[in-house]
GROMACS .gro file of C-alpha atoms in nm:
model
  120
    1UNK     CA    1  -2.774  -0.969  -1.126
    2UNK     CA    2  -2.417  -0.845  -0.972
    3UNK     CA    3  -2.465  -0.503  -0.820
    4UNK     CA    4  -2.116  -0.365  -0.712
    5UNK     CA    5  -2.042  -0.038  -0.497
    6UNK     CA    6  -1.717   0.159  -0.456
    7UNK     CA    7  -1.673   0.362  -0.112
    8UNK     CA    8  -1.387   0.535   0.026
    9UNK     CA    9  -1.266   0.876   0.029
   10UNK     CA   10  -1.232   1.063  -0.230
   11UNK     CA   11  -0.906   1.298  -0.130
   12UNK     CA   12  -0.619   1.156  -0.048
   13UNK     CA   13  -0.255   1.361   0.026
   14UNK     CA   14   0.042   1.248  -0.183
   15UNK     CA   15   0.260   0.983  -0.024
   16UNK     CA   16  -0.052   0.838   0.149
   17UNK     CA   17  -0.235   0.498   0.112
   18UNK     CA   18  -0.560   0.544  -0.096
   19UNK     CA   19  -0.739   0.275   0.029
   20UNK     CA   20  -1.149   0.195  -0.131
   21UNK     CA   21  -1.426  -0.081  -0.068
   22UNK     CA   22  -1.599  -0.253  -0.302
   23UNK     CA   23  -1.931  -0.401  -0.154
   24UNK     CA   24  -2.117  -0.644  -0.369
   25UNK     CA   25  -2.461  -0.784  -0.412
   26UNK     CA   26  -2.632  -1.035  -0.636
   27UNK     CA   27  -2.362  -1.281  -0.564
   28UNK     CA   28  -2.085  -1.359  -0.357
   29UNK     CA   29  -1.733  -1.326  -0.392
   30UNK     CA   30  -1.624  -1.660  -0.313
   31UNK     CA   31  -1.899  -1.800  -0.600
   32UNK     CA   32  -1.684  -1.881  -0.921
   33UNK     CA   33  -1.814  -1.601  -1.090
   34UNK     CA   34  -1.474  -1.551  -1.276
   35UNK     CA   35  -1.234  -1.226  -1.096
   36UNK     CA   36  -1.341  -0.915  -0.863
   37UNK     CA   37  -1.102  -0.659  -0.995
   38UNK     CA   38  -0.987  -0.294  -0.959
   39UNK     CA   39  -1.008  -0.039  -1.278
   40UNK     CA   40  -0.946   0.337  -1.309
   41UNK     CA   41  -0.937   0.588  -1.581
   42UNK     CA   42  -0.742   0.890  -1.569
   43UNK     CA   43  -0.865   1.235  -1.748
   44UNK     CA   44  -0.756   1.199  -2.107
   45UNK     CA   45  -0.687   0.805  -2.097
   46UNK     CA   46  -0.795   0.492  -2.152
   47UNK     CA   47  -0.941   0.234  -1.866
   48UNK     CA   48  -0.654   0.078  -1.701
   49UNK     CA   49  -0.631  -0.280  -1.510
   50UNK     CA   50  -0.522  -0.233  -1.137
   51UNK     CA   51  -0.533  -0.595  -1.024
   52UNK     CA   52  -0.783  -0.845  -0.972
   53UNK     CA   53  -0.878  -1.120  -0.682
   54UNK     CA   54  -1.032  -1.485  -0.811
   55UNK     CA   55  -1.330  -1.636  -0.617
   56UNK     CA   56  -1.024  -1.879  -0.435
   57UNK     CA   57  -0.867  -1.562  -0.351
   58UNK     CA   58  -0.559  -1.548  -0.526
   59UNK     CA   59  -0.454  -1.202  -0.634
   60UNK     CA   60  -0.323  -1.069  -0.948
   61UNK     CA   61  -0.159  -0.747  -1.030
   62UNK     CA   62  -0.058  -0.499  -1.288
   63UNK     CA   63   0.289  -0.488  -1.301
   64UNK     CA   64   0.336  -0.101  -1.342
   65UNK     CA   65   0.141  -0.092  -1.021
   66UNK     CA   66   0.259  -0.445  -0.823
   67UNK     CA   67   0.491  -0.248  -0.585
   68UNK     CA   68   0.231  -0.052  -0.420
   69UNK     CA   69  -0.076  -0.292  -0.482
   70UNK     CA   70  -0.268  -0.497  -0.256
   71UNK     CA   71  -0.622  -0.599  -0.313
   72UNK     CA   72  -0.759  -0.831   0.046
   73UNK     CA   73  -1.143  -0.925   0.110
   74UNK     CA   74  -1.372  -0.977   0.364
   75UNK     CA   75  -1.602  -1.288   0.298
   76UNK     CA   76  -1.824  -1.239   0.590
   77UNK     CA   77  -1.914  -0.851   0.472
   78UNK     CA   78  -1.887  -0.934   0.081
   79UNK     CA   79  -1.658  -0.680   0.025
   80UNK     CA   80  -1.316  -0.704  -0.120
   81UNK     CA   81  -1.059  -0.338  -0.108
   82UNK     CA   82  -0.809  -0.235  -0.314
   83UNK     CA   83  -0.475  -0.036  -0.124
   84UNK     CA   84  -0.290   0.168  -0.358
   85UNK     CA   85   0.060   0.302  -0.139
   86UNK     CA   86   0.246   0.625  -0.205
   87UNK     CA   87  -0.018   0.789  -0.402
   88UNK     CA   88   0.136   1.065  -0.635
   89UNK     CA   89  -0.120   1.319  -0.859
   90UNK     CA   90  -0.075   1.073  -1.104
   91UNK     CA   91  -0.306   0.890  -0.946
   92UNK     CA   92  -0.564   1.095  -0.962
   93UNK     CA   93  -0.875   0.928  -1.155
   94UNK     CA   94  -1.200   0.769  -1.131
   95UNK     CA   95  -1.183   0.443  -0.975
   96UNK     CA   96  -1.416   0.080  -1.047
   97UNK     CA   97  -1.481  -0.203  -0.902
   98UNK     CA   98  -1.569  -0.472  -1.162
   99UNK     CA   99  -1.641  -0.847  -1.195
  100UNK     CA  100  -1.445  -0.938  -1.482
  101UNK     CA  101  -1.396  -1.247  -1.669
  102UNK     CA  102  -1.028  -1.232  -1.674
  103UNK     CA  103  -0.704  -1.030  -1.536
  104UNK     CA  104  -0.803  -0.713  -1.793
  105UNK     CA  105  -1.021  -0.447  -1.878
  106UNK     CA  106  -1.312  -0.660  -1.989
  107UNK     CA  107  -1.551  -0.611  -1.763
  108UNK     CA  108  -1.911  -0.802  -1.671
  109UNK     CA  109  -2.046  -0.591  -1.398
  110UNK     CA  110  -1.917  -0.306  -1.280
  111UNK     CA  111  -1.990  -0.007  -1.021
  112UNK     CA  112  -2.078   0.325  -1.067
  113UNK     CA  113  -1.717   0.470  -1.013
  114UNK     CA  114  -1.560   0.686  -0.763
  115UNK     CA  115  -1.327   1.015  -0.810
  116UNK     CA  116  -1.034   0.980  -0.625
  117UNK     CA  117  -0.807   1.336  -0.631
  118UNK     CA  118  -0.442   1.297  -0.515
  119UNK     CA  119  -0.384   1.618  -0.395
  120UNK     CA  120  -0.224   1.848  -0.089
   0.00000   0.00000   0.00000
């Protein structure tokens, strides 16, 4: 089974690069075991789609977030990380990393979660 695990820090200062690791196990990332993605939820809202990365590793974004979005991997480690630039408080929330079948919120695996505070 896919085991997935977010690291990172969890305070970042506004206008800085929030930047988190995703280190999976059970599989590997380059398998065709359909997209390694990047979710979040904010207090009060619903799971939102940050961007995903197919096993070929082309990348695929939200396009609220495109601008500031890059998601890169490491095959050798089995890791793939999500960059998220010029962080404001709005994006504060509790971040996943999630092996989903498609570019969305559907998710097959995911990890735990990690809070991420934007904050000064």
């Amino acid at each position: 089974q896919v085991q997935l695990q977010e690291s990172g820090p969890g305070l970042v200062k506004p206008s800085q690069t929030l930047s988190l690791t995703c280190t999976v196990s059970g599989g590997l990332i380059t398998d065709n075991l359909y997209y390694w993605s990047w979710l979040r939820q904010s207090p009060g809202k619903g799971l939102e789609w940050i961007g995903s990365q197919s096993s070929g590793g082309s990348s695929y974004y939200s396009p609220s977030l495109k601008s500031r979005t890059s998601i890169s991997r490491d095959t050798l480690k089995n890791q793939f990380t999500l960059q998220l630039s010029s962080v404001t408080p709005d994006d504060t929330a509790v971040y996943y990393c999630a092996n989903t079948p498609g570019t969305s919120v559907a998710i097959n695996y995911r990890g735990q979660g990690m809070q991420v505070t934007v904050s000064s």
